[in-house]
mmCIF file of C-alpha atoms in Angstrom:
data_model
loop_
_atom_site.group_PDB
_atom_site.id
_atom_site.type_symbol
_atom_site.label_atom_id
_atom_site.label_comp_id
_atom_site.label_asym_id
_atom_site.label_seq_id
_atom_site.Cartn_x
_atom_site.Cartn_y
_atom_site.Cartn_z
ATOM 1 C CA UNK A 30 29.453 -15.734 -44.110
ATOM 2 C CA UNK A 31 29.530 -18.264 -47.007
ATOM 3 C CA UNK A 32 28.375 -17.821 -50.319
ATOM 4 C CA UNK A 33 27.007 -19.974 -52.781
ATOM 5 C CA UNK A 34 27.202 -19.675 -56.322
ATOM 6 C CA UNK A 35 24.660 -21.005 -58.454
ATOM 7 C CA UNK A 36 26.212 -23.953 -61.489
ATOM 8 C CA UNK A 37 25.388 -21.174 -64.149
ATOM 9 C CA UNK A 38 27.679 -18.242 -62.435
ATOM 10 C CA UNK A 39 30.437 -20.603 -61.807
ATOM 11 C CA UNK A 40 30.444 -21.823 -65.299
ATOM 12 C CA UNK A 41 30.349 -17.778 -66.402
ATOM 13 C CA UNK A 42 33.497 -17.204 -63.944
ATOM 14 C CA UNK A 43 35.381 -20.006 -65.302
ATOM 15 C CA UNK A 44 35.488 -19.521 -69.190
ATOM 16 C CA UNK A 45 35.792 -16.098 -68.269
ATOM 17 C CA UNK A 46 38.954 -16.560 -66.414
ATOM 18 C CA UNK A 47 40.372 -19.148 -69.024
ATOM 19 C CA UNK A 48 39.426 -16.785 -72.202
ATOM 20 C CA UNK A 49 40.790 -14.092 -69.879
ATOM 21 C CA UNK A 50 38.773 -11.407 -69.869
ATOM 22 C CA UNK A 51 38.450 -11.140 -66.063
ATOM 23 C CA UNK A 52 40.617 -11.702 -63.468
ATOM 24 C CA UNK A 53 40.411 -13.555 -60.314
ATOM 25 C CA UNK A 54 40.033 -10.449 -58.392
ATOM 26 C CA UNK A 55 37.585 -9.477 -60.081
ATOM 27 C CA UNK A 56 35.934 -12.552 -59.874
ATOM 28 C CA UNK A 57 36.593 -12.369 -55.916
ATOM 29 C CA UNK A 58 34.457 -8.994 -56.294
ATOM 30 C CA UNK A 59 31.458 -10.555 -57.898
ATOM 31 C CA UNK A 60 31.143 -13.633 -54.964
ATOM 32 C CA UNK A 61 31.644 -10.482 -52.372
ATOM 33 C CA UNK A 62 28.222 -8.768 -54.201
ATOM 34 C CA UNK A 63 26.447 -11.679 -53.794
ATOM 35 C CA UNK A 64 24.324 -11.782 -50.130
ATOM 36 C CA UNK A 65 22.368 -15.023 -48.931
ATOM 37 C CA UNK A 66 20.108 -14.483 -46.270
ATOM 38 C CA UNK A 67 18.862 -18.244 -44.658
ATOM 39 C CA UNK A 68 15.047 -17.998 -44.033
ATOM 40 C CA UNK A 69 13.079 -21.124 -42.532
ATOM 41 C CA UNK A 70 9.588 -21.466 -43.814
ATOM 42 C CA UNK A 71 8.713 -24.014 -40.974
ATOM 43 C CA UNK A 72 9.560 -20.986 -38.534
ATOM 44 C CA UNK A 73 9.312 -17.902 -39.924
ATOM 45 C CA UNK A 74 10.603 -14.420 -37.855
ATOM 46 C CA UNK A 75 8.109 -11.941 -37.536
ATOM 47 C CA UNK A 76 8.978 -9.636 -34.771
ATOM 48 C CA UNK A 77 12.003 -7.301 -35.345
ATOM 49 C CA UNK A 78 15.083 -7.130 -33.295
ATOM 50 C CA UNK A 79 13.866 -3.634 -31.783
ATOM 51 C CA UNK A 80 10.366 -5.103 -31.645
ATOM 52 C CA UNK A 81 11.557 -7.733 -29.425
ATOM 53 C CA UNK A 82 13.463 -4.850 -27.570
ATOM 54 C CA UNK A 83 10.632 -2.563 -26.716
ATOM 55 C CA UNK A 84 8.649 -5.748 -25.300
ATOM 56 C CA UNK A 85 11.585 -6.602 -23.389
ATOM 57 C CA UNK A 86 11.319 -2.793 -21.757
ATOM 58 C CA UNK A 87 7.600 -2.768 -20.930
ATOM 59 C CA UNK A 88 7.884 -6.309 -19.486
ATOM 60 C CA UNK A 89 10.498 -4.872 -17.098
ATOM 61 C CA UNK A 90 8.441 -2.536 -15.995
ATOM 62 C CA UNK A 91 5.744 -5.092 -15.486
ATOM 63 C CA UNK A 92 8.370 -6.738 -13.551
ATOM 64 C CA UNK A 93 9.089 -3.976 -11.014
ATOM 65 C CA UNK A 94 5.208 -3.508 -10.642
ATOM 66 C CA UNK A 95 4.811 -7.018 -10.018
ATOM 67 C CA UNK A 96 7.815 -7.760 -7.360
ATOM 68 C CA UNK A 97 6.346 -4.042 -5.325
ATOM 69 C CA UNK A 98 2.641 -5.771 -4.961
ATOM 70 C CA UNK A 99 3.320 -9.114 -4.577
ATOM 71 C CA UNK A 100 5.624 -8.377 -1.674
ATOM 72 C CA UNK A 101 2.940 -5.971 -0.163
ATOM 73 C CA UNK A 102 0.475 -8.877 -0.552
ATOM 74 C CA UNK A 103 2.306 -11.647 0.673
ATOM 75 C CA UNK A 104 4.688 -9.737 3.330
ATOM 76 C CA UNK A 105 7.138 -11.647 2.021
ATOM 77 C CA UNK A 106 10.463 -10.798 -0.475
ATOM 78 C CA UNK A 107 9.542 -11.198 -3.727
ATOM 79 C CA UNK A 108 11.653 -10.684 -6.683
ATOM 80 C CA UNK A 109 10.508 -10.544 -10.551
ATOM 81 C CA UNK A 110 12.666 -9.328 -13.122
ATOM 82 C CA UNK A 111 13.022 -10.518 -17.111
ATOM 83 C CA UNK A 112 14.959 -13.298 -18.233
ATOM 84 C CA UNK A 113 14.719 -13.827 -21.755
ATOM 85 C CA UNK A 114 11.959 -12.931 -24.734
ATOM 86 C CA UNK A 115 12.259 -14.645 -27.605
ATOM 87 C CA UNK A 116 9.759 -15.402 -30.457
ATOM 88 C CA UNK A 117 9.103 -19.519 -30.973
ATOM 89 C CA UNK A 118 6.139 -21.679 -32.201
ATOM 90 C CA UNK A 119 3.315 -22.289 -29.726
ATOM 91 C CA UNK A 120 3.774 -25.584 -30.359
ATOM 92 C CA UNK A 121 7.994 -25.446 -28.512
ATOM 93 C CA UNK A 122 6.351 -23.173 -25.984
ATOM 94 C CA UNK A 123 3.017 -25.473 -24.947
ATOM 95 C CA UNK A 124 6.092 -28.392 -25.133
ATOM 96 C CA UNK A 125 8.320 -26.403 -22.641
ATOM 97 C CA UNK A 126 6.204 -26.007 -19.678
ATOM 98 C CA UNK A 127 5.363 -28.749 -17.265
ATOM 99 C CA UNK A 128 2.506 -30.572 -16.569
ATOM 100 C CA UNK A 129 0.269 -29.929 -14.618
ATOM 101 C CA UNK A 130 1.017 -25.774 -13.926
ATOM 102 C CA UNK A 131 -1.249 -22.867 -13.409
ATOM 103 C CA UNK A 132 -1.488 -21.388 -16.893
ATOM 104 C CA UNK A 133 -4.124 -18.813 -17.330
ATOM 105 C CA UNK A 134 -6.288 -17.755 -20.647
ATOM 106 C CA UNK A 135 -5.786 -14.095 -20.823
ATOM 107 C CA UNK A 136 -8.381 -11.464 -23.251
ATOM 108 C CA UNK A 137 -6.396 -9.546 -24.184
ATOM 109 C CA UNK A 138 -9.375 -6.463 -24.592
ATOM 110 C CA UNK A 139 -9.304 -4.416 -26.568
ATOM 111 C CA UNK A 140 -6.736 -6.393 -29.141
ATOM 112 C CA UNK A 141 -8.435 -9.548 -31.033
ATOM 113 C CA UNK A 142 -7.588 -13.108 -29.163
ATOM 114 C CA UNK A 143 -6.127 -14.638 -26.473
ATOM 115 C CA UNK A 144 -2.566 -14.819 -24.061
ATOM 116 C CA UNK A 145 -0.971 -16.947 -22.156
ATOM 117 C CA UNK A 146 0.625 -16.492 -18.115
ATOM 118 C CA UNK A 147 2.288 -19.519 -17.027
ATOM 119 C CA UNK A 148 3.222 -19.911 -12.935
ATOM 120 C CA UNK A 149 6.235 -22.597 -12.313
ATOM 121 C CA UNK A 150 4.259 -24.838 -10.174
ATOM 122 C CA UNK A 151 7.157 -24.529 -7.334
ATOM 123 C CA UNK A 152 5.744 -20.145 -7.451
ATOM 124 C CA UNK A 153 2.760 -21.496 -7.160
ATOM 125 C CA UNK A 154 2.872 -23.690 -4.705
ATOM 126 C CA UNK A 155 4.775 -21.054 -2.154
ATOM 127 C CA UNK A 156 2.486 -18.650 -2.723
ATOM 128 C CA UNK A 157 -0.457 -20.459 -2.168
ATOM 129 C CA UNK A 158 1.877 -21.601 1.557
ATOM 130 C CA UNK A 159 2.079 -17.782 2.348
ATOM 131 C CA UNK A 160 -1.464 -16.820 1.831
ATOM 132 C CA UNK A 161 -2.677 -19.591 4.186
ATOM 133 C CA UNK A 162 -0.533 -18.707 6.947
ATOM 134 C CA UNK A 163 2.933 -20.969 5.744
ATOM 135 C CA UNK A 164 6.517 -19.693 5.573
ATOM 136 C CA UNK A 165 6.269 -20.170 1.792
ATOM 137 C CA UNK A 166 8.880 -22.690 1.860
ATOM 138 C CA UNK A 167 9.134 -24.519 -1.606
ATOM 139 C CA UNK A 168 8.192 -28.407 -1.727
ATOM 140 C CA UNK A 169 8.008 -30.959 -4.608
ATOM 141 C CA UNK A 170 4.290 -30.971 -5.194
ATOM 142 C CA UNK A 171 3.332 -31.836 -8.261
ATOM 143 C CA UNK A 172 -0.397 -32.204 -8.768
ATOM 144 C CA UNK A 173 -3.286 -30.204 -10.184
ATOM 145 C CA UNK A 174 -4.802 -26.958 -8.043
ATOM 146 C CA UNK A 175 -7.932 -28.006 -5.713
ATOM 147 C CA UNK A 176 -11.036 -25.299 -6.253
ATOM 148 C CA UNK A 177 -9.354 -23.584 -3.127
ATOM 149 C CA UNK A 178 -6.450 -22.888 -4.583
ATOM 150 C CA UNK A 179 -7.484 -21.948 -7.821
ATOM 151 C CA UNK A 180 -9.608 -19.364 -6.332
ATOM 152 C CA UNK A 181 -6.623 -18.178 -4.594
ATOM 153 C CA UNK A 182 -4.955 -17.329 -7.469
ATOM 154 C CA UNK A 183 -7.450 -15.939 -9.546
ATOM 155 C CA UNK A 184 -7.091 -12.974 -7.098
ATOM 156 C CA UNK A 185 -3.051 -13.181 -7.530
ATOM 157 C CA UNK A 186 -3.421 -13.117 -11.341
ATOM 158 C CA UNK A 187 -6.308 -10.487 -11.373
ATOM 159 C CA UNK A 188 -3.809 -8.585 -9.603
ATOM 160 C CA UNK A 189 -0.351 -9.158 -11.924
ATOM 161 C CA UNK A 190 -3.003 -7.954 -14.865
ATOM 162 C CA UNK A 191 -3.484 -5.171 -13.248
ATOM 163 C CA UNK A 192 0.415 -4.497 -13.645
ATOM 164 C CA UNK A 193 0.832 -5.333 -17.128
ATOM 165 C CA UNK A 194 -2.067 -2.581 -17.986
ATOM 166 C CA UNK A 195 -0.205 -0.164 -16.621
ATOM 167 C CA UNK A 196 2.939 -1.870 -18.405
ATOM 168 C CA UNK A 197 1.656 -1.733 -21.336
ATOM 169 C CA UNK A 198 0.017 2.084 -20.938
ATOM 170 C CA UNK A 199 2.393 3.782 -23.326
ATOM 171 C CA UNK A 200 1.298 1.125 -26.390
ATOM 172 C CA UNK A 201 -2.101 0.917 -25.851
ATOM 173 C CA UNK A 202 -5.188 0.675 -23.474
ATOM 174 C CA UNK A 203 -5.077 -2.536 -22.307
ATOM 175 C CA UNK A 204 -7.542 -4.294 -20.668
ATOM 176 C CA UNK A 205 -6.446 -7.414 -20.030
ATOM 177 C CA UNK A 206 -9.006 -9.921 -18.349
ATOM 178 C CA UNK A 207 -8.331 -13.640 -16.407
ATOM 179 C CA UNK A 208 -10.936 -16.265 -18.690
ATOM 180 C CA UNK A 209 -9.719 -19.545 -16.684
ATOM 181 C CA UNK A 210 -7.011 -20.987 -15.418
ATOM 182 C CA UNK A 211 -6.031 -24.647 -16.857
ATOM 183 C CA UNK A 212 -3.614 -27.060 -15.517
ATOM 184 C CA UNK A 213 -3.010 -29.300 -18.590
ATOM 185 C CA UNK A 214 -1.173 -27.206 -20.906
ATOM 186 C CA UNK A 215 -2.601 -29.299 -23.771
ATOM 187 C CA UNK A 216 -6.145 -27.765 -22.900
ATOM 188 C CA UNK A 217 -4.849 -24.015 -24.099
ATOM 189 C CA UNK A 218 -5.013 -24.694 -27.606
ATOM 190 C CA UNK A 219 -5.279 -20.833 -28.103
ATOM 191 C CA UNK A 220 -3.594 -20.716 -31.559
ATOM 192 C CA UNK A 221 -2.667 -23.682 -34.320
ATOM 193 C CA UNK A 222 0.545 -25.063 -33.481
ATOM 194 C CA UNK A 223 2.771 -23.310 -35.716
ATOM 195 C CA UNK A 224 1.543 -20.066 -34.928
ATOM 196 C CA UNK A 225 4.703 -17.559 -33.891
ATOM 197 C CA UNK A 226 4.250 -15.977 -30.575
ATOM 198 C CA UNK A 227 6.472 -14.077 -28.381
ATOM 199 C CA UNK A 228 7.694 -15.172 -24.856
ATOM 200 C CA UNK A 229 8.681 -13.426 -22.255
ATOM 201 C CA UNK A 230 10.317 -15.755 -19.752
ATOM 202 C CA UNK A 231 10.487 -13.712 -16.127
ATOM 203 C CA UNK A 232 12.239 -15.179 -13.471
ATOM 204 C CA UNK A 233 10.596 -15.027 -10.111
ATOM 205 C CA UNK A 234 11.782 -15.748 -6.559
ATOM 206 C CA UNK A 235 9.921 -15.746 -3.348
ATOM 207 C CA UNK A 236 11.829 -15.806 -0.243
ATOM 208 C CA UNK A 237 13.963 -18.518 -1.116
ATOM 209 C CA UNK A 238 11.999 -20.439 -4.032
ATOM 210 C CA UNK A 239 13.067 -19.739 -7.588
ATOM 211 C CA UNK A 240 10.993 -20.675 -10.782
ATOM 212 C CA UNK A 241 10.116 -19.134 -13.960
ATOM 213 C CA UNK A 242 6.461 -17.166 -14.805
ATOM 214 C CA UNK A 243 6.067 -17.347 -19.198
ATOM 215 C CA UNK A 244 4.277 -14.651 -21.002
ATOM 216 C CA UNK A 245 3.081 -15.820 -24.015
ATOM 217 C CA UNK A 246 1.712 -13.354 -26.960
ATOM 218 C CA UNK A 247 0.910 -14.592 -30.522
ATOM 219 C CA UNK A 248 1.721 -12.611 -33.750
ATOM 220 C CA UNK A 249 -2.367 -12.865 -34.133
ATOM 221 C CA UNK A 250 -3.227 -10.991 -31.560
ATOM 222 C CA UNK A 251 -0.364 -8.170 -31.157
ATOM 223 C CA UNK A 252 -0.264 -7.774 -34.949
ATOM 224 C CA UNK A 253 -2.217 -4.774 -34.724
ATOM 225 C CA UNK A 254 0.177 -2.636 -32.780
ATOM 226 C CA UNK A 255 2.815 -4.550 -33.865
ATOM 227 C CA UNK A 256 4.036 -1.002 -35.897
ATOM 228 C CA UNK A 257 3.770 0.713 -32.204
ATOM 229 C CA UNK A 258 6.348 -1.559 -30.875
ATOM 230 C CA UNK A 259 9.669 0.712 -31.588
ATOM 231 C CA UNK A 260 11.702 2.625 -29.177
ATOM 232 C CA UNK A 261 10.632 5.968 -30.762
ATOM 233 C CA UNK A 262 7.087 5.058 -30.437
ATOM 234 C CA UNK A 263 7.556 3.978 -26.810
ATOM 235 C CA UNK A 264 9.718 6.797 -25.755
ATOM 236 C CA UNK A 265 7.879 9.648 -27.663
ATOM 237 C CA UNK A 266 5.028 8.434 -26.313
ATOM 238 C CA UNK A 267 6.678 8.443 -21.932
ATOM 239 C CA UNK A 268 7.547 11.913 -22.964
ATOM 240 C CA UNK A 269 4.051 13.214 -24.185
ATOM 241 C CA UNK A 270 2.743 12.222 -20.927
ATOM 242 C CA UNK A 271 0.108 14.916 -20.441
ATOM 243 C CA UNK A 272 -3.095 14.012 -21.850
ATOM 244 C CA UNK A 273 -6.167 14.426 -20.159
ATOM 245 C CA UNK A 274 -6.554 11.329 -18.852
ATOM 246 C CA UNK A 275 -3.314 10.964 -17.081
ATOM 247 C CA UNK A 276 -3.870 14.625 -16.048
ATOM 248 C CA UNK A 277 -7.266 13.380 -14.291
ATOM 249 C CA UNK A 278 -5.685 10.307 -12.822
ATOM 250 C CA UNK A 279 -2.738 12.991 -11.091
ATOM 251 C CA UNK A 280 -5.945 15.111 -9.691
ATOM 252 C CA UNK A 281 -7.457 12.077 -8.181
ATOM 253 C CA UNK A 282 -4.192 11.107 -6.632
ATOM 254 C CA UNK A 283 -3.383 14.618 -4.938
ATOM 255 C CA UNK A 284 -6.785 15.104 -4.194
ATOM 256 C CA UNK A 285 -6.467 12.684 -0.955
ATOM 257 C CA UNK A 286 -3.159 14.167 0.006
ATOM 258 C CA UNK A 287 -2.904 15.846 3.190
ATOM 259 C CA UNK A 288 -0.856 19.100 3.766
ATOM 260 C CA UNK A 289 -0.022 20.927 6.842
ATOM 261 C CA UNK A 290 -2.201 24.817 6.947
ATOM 262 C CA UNK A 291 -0.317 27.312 9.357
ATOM 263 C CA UNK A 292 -1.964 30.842 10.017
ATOM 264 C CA UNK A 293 1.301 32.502 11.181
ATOM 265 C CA UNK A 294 0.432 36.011 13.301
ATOM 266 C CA UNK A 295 4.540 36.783 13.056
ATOM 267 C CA UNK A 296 7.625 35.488 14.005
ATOM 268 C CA UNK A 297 10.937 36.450 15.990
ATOM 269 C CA UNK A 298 14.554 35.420 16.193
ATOM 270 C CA UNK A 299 15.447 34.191 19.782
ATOM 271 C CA UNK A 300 18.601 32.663 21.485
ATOM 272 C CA UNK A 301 18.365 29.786 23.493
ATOM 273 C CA UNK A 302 19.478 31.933 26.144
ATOM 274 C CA UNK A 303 16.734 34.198 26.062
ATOM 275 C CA UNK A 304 13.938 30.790 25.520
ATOM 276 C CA UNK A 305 15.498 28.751 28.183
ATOM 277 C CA UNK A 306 14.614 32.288 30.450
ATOM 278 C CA UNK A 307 11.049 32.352 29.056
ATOM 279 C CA UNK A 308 8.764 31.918 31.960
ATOM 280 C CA UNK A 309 4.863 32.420 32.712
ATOM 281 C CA UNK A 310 4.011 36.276 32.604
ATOM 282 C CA UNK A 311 6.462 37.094 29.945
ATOM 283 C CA UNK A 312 5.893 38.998 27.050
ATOM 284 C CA UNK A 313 7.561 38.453 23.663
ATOM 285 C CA UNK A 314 7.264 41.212 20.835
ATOM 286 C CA UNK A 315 7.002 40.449 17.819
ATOM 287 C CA UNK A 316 9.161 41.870 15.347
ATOM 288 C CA UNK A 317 8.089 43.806 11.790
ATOM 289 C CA UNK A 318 3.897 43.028 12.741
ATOM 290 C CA UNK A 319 1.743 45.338 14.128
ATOM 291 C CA UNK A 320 -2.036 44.738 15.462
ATOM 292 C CA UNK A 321 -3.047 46.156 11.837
ATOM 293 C CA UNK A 322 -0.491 44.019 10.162
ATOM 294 C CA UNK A 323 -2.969 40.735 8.409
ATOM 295 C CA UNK A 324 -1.591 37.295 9.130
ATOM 296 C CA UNK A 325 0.440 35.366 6.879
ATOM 297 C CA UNK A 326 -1.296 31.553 5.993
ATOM 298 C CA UNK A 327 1.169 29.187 4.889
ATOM 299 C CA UNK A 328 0.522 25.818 3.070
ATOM 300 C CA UNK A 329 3.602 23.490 4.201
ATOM 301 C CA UNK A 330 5.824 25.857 4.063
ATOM 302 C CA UNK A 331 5.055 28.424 1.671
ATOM 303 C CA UNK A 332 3.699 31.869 2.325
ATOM 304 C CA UNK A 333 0.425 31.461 -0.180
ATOM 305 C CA UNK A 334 -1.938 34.279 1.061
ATOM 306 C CA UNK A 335 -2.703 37.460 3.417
ATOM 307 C CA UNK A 336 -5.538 36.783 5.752
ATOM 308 C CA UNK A 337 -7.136 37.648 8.989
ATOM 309 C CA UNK A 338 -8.571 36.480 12.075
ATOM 310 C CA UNK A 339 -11.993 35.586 13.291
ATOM 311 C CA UNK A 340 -14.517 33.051 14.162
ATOM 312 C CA UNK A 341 -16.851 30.731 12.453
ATOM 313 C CA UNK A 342 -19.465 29.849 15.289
ATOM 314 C CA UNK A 343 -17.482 28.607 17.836
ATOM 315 C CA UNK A 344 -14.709 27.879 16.125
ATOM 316 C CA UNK A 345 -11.628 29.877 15.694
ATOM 317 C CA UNK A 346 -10.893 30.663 11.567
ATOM 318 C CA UNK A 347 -9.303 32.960 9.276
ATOM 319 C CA UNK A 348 -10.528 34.937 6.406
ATOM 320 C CA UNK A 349 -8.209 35.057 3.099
ATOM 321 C CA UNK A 350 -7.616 38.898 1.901
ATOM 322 C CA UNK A 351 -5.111 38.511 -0.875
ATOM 323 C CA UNK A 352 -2.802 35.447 -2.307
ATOM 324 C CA UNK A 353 0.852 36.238 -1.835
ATOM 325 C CA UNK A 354 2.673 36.143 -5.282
ATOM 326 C CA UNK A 355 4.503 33.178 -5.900
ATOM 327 C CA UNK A 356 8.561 33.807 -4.891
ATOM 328 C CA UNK A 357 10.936 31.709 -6.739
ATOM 329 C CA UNK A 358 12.904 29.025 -4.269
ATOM 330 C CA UNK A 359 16.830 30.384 -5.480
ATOM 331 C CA UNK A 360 14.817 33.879 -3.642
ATOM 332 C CA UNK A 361 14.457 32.215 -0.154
ATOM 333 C CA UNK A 362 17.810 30.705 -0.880
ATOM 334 C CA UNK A 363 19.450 34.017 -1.526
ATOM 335 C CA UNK A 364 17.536 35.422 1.712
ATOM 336 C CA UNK A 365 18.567 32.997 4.220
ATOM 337 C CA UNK A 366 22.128 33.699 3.054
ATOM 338 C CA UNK A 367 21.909 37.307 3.468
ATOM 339 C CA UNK A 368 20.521 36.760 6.839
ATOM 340 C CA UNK A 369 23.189 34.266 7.872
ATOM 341 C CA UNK A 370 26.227 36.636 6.566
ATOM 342 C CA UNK A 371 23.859 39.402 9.380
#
């Protein structure tokens, strides 16, 4: 790096070194003490290297969100992933995106102001192709979205927001809502034009169309969390994880799962011999259970409780006696060796 001397230090360094009481190495030293850091006032950085960072990593998470339901919803291959974020005026971002373009107004609840999602006209366009029955094949249209269309994506974008609140889950609740959707990008005058903002640039492909969707966040409105956005915070916060809300969310989830119930009377080791033989009439004992003995009820398939049999009307049912205690899996693992070496 360069440095620059001011007129008063080189005059110091010069009688010194002619009245000589310094030397030129030491003189050497002083210049390598001496640190000039450039700084723009027309363009100001305020987000941090590792700022920028952690918005990179919950964008790419938005990313993979994005590419798994827009696929589903268009049963077509889709493919989002980050490009670039970088931090720029809204004045070089409002310059850099064509016109006209689907660029939606974002309220950004519960944080103060407004956002900015930008579709490439050619993403658009395709998608728009696919959800009326097209192959989604790219064309060069380049006009503004009839009141068809703009409906249509509403529901696409209402959808993507959905993604980035999940995205951005481990910063903050966000609740991020569609206000309207313009077309000329000078009619999103959202903050003056030398406001800094952050933009995340995401590349997006559908079947074989390319383009480019723009996040765009000012300083104004993420400045409040803007302290949140650190890798410690981010990654302290994936590994907390448990509080009661995410808790309730798992409940709801494995509340609609279905698993197998098997009341099991007993069991018995046979060779195929001996089933291929089995034939009406037979009788087949079974081993270690006795008419006393109470059945075993398995959920999947692990022995959970004792129970016994009987009927519920006219329906055939089981009463629970006792729950089983819980065996570790290395157990089952040690017992199916021992009966294997048998």
């Amino acid at each position: 790096m360069t440095e620059v001397l001011s007129q008063d230090e080189i005059d110091q360094l010069l009688t010194a070194i002619s009245t000589g009481d310094t030397e030129p190495e030491e003189a050497q030293q002083v210049t390598e003490r001496k640190n000039i850091r450039i700084w723009d006032f027309r363009r100001p950085d305020k987000f941090s290297k590792e700022q920028i960072r952690t918005v990179s990593f919950m964008h790419e998470t938005f990313a993979r969100l994005t590419t798994t339901s827009l696929s589903a919803q268009l049963r077509s291959l889709v493919n989002v992933h980050v490009a670039s974020v970088d931090q720029l005026t809204y004045e070089e971002f409002i310059r850099s995106i064509p016109s006209p373009t689907a660029l939606a107004v974002i309220n950004m609840d519960p944080l103060k102001g407004s956002a900015i999602l930008e579709i490439d006209p050619a993403v658009t366009f395709s998608i728009i192709d696919r959800l009326f029955g097209g192959t989604g094949e790219g064309s060069k249209i380049n006009r503004e979205l009839s009141e068809i269309e703009r409906s249509v994506m509403e529901s696409i974008i209402v959808r993507i927001l959905g993604n980035m609140r999940e995205a951005w889950s481990q910063v903050i609740d966000l609740r991020p809502r569609l206000g309207q959707i313009e077309t000329n990008p000078q009619f999103a005058q959202i903050v003056p034009p030398t406001e800094m903002v952050v933009l995340v640039t995401l590349e997006t492909k559908v079947e074989d169309v390319e383009g480019m969707m723009n996040f765009c966040i000012p300083y104004l409105t993420i400045e409040p969390i803007i302290s949140k956005l650190s890798a410690q915070y981010y990654y302290s916060s994936i590994r907390r994880g448990t509080t009661t809300e995410n808790l309730n969310i798992l409940r709801e989830r494995l509340a609609g799962i279905n698993v197998a119930m098997v009341a099991e009377v007993g069991g018995i080791q046979l060779t195929m011999r001996d089933i291929l033989s089995i034939k009406k009439g037979d009788v087949i004992r079974l081993s270690n259970t006795s008419l006393n003995d109470p059945m075993v009820l398995k959920i999947g398939n692990r022995p959970k409780f004792d129970c016994r049999p009987g009927a519920v009307g006219n329906k055939i049912a089981v009463q629970v006696t006792r729950k089983i205690e819980d065996v570790d899996q290395t157990d089952f693992e040690e017992l199916a060796v021992e009966g294997d070496e048998e």
